[in-house]
Short mmCIF file of C-alpha atoms and ligand atoms in Angstrom, two decimals:
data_model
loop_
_atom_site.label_atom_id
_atom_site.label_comp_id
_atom_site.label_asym_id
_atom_site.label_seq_id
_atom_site.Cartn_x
_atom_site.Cartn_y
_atom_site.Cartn_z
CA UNK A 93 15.11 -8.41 3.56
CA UNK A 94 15.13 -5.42 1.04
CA UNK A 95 14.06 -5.50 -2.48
CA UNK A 96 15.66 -2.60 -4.54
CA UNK A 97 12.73 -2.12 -7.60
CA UNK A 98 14.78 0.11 -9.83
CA UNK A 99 18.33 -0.76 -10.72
CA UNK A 100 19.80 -0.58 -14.24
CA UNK A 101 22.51 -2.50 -13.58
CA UNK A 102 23.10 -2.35 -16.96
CA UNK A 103 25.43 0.86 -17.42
CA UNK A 104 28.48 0.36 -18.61
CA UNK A 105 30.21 1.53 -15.57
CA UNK A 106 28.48 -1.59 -14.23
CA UNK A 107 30.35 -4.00 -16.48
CA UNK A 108 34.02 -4.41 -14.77
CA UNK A 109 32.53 -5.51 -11.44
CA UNK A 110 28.73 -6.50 -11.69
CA UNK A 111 29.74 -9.71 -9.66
CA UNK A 112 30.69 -7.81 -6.61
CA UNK A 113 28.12 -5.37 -6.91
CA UNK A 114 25.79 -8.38 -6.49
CA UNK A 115 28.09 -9.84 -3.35
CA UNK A 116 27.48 -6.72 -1.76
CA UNK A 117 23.98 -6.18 -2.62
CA UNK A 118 23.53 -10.02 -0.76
CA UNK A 119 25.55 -9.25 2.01
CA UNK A 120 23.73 -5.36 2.63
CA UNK A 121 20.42 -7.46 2.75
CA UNK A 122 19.21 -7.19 -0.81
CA UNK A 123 17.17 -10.04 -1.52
CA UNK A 124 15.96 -9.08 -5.10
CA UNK A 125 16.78 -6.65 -8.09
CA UNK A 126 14.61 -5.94 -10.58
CA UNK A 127 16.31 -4.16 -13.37
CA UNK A 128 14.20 -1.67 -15.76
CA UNK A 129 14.95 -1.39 -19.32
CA UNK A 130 15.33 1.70 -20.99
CA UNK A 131 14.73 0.85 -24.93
CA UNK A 132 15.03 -2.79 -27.34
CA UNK A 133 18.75 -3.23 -26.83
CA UNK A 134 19.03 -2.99 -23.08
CA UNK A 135 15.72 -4.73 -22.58
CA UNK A 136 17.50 -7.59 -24.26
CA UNK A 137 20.55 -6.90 -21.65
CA UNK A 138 17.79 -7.18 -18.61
CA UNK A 139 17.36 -10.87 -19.51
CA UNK A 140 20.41 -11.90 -19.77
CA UNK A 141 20.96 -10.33 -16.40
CA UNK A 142 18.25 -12.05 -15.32
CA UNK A 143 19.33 -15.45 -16.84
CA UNK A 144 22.83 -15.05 -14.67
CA UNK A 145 21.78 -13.88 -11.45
CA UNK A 146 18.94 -15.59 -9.56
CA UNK A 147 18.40 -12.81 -7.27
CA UNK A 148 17.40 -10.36 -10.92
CA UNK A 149 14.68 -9.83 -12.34
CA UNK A 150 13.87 -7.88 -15.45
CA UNK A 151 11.24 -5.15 -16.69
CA UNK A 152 10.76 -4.29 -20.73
CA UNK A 153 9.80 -1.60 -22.10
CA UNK A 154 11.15 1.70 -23.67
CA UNK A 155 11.86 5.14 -21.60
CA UNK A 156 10.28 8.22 -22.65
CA UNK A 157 13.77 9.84 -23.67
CA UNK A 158 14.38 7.06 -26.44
CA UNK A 159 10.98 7.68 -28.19
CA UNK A 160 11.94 9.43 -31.02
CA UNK A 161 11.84 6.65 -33.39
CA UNK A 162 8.48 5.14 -31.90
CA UNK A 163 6.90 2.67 -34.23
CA UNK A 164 4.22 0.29 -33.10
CA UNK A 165 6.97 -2.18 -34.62
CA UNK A 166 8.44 -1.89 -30.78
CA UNK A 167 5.46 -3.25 -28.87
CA UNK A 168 5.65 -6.84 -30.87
CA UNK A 169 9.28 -6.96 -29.84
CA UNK A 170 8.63 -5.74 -26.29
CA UNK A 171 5.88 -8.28 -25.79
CA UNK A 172 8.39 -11.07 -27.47
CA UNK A 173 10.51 -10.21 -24.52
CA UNK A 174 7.77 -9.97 -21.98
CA UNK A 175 7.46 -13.95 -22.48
CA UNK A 176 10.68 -14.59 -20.62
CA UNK A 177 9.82 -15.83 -17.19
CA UNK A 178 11.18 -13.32 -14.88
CA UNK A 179 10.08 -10.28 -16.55
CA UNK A 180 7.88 -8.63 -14.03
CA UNK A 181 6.64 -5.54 -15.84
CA UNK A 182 6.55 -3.13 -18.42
CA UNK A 183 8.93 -0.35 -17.99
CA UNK A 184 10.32 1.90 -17.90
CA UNK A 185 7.51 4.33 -19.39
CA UNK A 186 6.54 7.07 -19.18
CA UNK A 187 6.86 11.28 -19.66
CA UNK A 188 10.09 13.46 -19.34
CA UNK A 189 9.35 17.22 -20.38
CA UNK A 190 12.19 18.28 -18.23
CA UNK A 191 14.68 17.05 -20.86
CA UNK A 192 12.44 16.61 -23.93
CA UNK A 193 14.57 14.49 -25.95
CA UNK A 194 12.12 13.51 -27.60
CA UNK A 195 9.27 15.11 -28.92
CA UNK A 196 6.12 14.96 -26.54
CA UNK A 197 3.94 13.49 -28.94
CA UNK A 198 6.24 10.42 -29.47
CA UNK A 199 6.65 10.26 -25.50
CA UNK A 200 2.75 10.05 -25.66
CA UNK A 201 2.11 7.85 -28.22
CA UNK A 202 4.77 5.29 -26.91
CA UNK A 203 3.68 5.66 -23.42
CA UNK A 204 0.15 4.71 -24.48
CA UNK A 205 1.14 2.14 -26.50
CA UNK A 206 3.13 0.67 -23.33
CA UNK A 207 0.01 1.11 -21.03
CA UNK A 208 -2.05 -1.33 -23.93
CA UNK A 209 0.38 -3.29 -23.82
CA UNK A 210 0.51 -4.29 -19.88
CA UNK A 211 -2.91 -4.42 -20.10
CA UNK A 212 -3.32 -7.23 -22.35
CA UNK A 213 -0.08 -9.03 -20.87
CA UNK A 214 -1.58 -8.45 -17.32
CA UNK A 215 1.92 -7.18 -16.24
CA UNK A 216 2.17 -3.93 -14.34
CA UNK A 217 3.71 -0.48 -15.30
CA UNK A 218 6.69 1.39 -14.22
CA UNK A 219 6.52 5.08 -14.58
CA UNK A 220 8.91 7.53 -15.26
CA UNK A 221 7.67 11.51 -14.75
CA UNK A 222 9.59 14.24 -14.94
CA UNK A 223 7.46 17.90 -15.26
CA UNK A 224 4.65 16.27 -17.26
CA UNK A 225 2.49 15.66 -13.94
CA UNK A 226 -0.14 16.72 -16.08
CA UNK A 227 -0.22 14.71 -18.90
CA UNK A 228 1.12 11.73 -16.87
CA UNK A 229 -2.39 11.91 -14.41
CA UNK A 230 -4.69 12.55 -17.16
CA UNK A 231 -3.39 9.38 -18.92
CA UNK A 232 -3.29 7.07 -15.88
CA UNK A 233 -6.93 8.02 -14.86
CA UNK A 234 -8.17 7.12 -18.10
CA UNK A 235 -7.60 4.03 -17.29
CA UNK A 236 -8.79 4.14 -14.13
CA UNK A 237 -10.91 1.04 -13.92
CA UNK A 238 -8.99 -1.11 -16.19
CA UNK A 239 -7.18 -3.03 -14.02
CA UNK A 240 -4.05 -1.15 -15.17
CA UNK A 241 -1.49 -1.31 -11.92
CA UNK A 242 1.86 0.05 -11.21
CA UNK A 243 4.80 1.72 -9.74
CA UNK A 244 5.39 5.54 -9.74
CA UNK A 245 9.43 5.53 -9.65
CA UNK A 246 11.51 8.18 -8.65
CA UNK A 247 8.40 10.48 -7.26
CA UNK A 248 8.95 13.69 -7.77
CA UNK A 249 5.43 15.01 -8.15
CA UNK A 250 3.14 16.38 -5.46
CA UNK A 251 1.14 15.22 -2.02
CA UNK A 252 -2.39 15.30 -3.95
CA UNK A 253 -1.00 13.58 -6.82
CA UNK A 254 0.81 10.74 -4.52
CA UNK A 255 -2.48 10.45 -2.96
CA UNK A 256 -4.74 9.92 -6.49
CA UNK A 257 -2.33 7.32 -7.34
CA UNK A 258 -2.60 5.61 -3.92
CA UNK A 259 -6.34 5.71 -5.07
CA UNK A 260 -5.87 3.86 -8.23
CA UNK A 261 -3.58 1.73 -6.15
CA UNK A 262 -0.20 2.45 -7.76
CA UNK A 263 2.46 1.96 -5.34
CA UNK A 264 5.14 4.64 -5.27
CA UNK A 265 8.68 4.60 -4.70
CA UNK A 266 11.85 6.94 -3.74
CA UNK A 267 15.25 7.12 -4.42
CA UNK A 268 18.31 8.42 -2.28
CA UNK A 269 17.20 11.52 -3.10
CA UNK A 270 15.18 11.66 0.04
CA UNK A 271 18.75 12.23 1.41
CA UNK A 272 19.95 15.24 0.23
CA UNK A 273 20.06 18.08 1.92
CA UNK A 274 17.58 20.32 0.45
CA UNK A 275 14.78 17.31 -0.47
CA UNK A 276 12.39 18.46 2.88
CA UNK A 277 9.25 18.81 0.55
CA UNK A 278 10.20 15.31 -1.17
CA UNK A 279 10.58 14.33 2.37
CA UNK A 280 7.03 15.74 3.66
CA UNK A 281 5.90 14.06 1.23
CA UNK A 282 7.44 10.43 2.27
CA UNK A 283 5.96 10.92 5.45
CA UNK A 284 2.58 10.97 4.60
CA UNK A 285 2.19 8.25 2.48
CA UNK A 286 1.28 4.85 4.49
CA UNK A 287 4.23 2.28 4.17
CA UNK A 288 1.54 0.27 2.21
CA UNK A 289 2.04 1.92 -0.75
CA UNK A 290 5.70 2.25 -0.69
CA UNK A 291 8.19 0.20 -2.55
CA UNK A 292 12.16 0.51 -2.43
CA UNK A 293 14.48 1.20 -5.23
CA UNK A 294 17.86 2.74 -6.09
CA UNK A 295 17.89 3.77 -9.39
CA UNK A 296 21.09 2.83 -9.45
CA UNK A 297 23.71 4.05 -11.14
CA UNK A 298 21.89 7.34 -10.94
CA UNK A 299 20.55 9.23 -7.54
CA UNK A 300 22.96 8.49 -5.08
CA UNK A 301 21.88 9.08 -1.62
CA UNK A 302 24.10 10.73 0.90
CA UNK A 303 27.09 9.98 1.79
CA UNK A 304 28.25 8.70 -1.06
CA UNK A 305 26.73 11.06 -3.32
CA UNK A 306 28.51 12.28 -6.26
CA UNK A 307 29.46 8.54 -6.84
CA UNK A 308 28.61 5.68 -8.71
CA UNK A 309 24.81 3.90 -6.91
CA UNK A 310 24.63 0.78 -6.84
CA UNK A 311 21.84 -2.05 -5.11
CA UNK A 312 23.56 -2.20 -1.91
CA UNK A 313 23.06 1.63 -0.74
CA UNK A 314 19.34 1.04 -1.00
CA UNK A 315 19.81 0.36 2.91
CA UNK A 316 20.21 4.23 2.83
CA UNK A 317 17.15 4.80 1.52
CA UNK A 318 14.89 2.50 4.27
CA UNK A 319 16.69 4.05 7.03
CA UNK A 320 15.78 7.47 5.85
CA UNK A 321 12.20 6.17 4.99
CA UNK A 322 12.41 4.50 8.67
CA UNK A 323 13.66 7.63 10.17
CA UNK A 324 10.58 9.85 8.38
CA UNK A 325 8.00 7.30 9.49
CA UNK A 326 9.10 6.75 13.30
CA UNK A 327 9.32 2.75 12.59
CA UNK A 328 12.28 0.07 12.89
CA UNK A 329 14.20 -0.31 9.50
CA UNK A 330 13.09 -3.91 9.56
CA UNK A 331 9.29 -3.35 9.46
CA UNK A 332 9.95 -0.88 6.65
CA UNK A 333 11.33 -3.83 4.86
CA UNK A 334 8.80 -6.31 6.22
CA UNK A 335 5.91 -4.28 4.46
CA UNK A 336 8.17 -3.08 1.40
CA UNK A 337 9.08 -6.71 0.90
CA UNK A 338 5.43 -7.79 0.29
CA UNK A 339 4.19 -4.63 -1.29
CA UNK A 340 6.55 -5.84 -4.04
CA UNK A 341 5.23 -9.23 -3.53
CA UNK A 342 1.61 -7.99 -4.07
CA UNK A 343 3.07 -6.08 -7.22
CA UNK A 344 5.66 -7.84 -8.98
CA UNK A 345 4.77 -11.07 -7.97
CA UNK A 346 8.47 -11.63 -6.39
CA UNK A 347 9.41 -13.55 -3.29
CA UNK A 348 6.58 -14.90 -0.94
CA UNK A 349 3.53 -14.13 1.28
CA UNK A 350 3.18 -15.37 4.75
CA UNK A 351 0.66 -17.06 6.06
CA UNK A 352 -1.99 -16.04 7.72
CA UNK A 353 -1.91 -13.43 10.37
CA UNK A 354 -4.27 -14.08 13.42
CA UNK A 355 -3.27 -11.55 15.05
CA UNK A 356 -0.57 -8.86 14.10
CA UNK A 357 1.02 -5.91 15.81
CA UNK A 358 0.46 -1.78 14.57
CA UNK A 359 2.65 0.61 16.56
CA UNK A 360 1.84 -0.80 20.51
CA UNK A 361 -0.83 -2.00 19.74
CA UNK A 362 -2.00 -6.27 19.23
CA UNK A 363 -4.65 -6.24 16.48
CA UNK A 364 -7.09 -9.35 16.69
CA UNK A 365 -8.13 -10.69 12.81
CA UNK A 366 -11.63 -12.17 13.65
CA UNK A 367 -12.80 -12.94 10.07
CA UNK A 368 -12.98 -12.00 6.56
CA UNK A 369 -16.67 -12.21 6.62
CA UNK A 370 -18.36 -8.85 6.90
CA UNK A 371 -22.51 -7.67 6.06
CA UNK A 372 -21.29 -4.94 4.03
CA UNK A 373 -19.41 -4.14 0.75
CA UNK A 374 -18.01 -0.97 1.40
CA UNK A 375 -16.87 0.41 -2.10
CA UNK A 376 -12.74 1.06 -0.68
CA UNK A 377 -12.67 -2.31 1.14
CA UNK A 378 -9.74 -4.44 0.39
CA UNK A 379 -11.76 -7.61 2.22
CA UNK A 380 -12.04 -9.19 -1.11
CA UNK A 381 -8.71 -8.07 -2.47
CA UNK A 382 -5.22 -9.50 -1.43
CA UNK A 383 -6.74 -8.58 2.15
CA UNK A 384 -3.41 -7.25 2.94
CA UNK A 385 -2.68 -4.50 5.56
CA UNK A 386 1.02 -2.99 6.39
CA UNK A 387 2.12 -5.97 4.91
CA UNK A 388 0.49 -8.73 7.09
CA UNK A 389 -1.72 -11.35 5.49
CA UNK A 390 -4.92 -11.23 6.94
CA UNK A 391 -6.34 -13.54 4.23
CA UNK A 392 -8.90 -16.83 5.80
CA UNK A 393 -11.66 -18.41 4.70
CA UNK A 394 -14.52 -19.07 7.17
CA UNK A 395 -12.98 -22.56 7.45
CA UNK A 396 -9.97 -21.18 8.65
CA UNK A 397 -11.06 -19.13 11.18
CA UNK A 398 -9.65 -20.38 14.71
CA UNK A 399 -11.23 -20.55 18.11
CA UNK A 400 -10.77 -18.27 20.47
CA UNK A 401 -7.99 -19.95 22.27
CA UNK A 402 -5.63 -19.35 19.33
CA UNK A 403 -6.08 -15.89 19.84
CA UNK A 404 -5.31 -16.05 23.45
CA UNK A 405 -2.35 -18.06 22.76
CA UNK A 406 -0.92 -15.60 20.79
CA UNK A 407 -1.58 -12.83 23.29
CA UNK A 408 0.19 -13.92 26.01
CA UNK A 409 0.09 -11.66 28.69
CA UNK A 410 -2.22 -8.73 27.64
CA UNK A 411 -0.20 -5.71 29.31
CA UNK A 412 2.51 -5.88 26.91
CA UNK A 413 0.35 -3.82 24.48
CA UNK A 414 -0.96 -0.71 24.84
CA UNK A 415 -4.28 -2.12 23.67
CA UNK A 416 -5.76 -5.47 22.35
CA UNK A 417 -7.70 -4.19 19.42
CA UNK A 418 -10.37 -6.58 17.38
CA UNK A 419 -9.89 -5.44 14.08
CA UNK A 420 -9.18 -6.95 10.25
CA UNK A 421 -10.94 -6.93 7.28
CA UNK A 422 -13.85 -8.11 7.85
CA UNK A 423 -16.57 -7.36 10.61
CA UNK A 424 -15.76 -8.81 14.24
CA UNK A 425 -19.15 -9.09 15.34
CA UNK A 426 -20.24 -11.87 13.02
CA UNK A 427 -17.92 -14.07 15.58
CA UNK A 428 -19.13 -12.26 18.83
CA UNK A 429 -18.92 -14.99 20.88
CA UNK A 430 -15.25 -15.32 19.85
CA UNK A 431 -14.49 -11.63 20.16
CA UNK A 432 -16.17 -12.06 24.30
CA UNK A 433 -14.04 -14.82 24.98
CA UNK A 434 -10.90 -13.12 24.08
CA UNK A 435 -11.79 -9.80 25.41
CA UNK A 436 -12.97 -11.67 28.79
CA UNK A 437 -9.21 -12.88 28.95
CA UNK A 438 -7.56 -9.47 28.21
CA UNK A 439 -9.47 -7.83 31.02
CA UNK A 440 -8.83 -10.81 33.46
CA UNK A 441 -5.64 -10.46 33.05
CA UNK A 442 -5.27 -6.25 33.03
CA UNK A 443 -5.69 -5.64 29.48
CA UNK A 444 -7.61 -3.08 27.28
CA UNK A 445 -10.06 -3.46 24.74
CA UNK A 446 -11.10 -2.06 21.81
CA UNK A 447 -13.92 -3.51 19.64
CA UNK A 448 -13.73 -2.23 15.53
CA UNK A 449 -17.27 -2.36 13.89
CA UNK A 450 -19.12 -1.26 11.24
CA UNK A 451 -21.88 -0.97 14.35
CA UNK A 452 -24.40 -3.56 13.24
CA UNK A 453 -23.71 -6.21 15.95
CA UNK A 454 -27.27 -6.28 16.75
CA UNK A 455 -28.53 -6.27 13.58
CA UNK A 456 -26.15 -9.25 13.04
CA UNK A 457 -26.16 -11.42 16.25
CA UNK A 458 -30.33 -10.60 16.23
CA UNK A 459 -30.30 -9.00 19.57
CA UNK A 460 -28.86 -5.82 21.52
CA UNK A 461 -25.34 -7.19 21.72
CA UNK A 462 -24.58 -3.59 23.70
CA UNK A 463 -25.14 -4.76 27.28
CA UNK A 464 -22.89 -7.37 26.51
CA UNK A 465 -20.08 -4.69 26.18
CA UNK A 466 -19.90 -4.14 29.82
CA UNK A 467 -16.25 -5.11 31.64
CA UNK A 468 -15.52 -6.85 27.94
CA UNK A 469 -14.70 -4.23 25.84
CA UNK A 470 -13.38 -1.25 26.91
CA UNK A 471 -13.70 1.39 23.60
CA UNK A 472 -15.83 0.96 20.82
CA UNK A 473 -14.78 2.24 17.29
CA UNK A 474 -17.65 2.93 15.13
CA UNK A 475 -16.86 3.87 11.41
CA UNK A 476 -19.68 6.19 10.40
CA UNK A 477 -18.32 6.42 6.81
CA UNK A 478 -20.73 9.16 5.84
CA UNK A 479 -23.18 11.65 7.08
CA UNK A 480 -26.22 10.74 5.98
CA UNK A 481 -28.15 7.72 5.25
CA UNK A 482 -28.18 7.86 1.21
CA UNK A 483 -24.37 8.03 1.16
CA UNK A 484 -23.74 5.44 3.98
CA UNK A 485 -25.75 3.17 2.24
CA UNK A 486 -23.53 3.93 -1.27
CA UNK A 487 -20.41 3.30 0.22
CA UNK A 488 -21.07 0.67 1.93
CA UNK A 489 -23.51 -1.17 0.07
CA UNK A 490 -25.50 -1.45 2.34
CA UNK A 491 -29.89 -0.87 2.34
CA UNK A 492 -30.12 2.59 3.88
CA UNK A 493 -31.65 1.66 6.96
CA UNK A 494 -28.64 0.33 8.23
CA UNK A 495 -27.39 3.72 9.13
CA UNK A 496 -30.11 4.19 11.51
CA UNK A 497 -29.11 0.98 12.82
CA UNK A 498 -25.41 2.16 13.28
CA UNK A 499 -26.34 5.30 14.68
CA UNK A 500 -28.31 3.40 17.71
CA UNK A 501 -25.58 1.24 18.35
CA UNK A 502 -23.51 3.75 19.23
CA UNK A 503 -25.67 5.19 21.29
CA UNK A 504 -26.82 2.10 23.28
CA UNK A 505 -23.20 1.21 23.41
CA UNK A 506 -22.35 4.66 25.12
CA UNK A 507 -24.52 3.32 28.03
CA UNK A 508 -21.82 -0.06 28.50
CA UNK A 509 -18.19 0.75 27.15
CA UNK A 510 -15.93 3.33 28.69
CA UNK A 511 -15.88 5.44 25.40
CA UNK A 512 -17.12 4.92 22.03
CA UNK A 513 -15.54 6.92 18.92
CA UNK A 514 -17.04 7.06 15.71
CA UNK A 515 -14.54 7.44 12.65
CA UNK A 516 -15.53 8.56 8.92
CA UNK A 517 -12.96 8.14 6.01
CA UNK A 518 -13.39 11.25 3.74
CA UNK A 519 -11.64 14.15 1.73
CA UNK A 520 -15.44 16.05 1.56
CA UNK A 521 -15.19 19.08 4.86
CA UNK A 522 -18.58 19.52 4.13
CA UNK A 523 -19.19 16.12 5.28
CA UNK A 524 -17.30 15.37 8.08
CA UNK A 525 -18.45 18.64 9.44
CA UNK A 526 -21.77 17.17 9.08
CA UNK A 527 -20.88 13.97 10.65
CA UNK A 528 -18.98 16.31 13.42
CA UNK A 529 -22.39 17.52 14.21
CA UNK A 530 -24.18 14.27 14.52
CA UNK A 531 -21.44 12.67 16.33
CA UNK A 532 -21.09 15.34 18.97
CA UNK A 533 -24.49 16.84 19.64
CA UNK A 534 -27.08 13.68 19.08
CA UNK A 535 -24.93 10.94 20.03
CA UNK A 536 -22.37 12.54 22.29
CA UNK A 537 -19.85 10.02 21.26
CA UNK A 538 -16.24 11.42 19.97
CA UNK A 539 -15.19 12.06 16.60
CA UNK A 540 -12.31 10.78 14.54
CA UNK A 541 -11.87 11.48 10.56
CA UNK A 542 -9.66 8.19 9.58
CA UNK A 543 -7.47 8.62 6.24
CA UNK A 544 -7.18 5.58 4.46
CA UNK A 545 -4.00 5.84 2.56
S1 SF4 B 170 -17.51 -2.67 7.16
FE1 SF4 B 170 -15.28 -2.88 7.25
S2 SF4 B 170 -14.86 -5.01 6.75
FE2 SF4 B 170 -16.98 -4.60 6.14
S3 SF4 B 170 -16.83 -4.11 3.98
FE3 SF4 B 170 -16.77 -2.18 5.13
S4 SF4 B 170 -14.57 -1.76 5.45
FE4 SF4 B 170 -14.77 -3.91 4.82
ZN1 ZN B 171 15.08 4.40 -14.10
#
């Protein structure tokens, strides 16, 4: 149920009883290791962990504090290694100018080398930073649009940071750390980062969390760290391991995906996934992606796509959730007949509603689909996504005229659902004051600013 991401379970004070630290690792719920190298010679250890244990895998790649003899002779041996079948990534990389023991140009050179290096094997990064934020960011946008992808271990930098990463779609991880007593920024910090972009790890031996700090770490305590995670994000320890489990799926490649999610619970709430098919392209849309969302699987083809009685099937009686909400990634008016028969059930049997749209239903369906609304849906979400017609029609790729069309949707649809809400995803206050003003004052609808991280 928990995969532990960082664990150099090569230390020496590993050797005398590596097969119990396994056992207990198994038996505390740790389905996978993956073990990061830290130069050539343990790299070559990682495998041969690898080779004995089924439930290791291994990363290559050489740690910024053993870059003092960089030579570009390292990457054809790293990428020799990189062959073996359960190495899952390069690392572990990166910057340390809190120690500097080595000098920051080698750190640099070698971490860049590293990055070319995943690159052209497809594998992803793990990064080690320590007081070289700087340097660290500037080289990891560079290669912003390369495909480069990765883990941030052992985060110790700060909220804005965390959330440009999220943005480049690195995933980021924490140790025990998050346990001591005087972590509460570290621990802010943990809390406002969606459980989407969250991996586990130990860093075991090192960064032993509480109450067994001072000790040796080892796989098994990374339990520590998802209740503390679990704790910090008001959620069951088991759906912080659901969603941890397949970010490191969506990573590393390891363990499995489920199928297909029809429909798939957030909080109280039963979300319906209508379809993957939507009329826009919105530029931050992960429709086309892995389509995953706090790790369900809301992948389908058009062929896939069941019939409304699927949906009610899995619903059940209605007044076990707070509400029923029609919502995935795609848009859920393209099926609107679908979407009516399942909200027709809900409110038969003493349901709510909400309806999730990018607000061209009409456009879509080729008539005012607001009337319609009435005694089916009960709230309708509209993302606005910007305040203005040029930039709604950039983000979501969309011809600009569409915006007018959203904004009338609303509207109409103010005259047949109980409330509609209009959401924008931005970091601009200009903006969403901007949208503020629309929302409130020409459409009298409320406003909501969404984060999407
Ligand atoms: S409107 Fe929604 S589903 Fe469609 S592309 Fe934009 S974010 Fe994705
Ligand atoms: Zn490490």
């Amino acid at each position: 149920m928990f995969i532990d991401t960082h664990s150099h379970l090569f230390y020496p004070n590993f050797a005398e009883d590596i097969d119990e630290v396994i056992e207990r690792a198994k038996s505390s719920g740790v389905d996978y290791i993956i073990v990061p190298a830290t130069d050539i010679e343990t790299a070559k250890q990682t495998l041969v962990l690898a080779d004995k244990y089924e439930m290791v895998y291994a990363e290559v790649g050489v740690h910024p504090h053993e870059t003092k003899e960089w030579t570009n002779d390292n990457l054809k041996i790293i990428e020799d290694l990189a062959q073996h079948g359960k190495v899952v990534a390069i690392g572990e990389i990166g910057l340390d100018y809190y120690y500097d023991f080595s000098p920051k140009e080698k750190q640099v050179e070698a971490f860049r080398a590293q990055i070319e290096l995943a690159l052209k094997m497809d594998l992803p990064i793990v990064v080690h930073n320590r007081e070289s934020d700087e340097d660290v960011m500037r080289i990891v946008k560079e290669y912003c649009n390369s495909g480069l992808r990765g883990q941030f271990h052992c985060f110790n930098g700060s909220l804005p940071d965390a959330r440009d990463l999220i943005r480049m779609k690195y995933f980021v991880s924490f140790t025990g750390n998050i346990t001591f007593k005087k972590a509460d920024s570290l621990r802010d910090i943990v809390s406002n980062i969606r459980l989407h972009h969250l991996l586990l790890e130990t860093d075991s031996p090192f960064m032993t969390p509480v109450p067994y700090r001072g000790k040796r770490n080892e796989p098994s305590y990374v339990k520590l760290v998802v209740e503390k995670i679990a704790e910090l994000h008001k959620m069951p320890v088991e759906e912080v391991a659901r969603i941890t489990s397949i970010n490191a799926f969506r990573l590393f490649g390891i363990g499995s995906l489920q199928k297909t999610n029809y429909t798939y619970l957030l909080g109280n709430n039963l979300y319906i996934n209508i379809t993957n098919r939507c009329n826009a392209d919105c530029v931050f849309c992960n429709r086309k992606g892995d389509a995953i969302l706090e790790g369900y699987n809301l992948k389908m083809s058009k062929d896939e796509e069941p019939p409304a009685e699927k949906y009610i099937e899995e619903i059940g009686d209605p007044k076990k959730y707070g509400e029923i909400v029609f919502c995935g990634y795609g848009e859920p008016t393209i099926r609107w007949d679908v979407v009516k028969a399942v909200a027709k059930y809900v409110k038969q049997n003493g349901g709510k509603t909400r309806l999730d749209t990018d607000g061209h239903g009409s456009f879509i369906n080729k008539r005012d689909i607001t009337p319609e609304l009435k005694g089916t849906i009960d709230v309708v979400s509209v993302s606005m996504n910007a305040a203005d017609a040029s930039k709604y029609a950039e983000i979501m790729r969309v011809e600009k005229r569409m915006f007018n069309e959203m904004i009338s949707f609303a509207k109409s649809a103010k005259q047949y659902a109980e409330k509609v809400v209009m959401t924008v995803v931005s970091f601009d206050e200009i903006e969403i004051e901007k949208a503020k003003e629309i929302v409130e004052n020409k459409i009298g609808a409320e406003f909501r600013v969404r984060e999407y991280f």
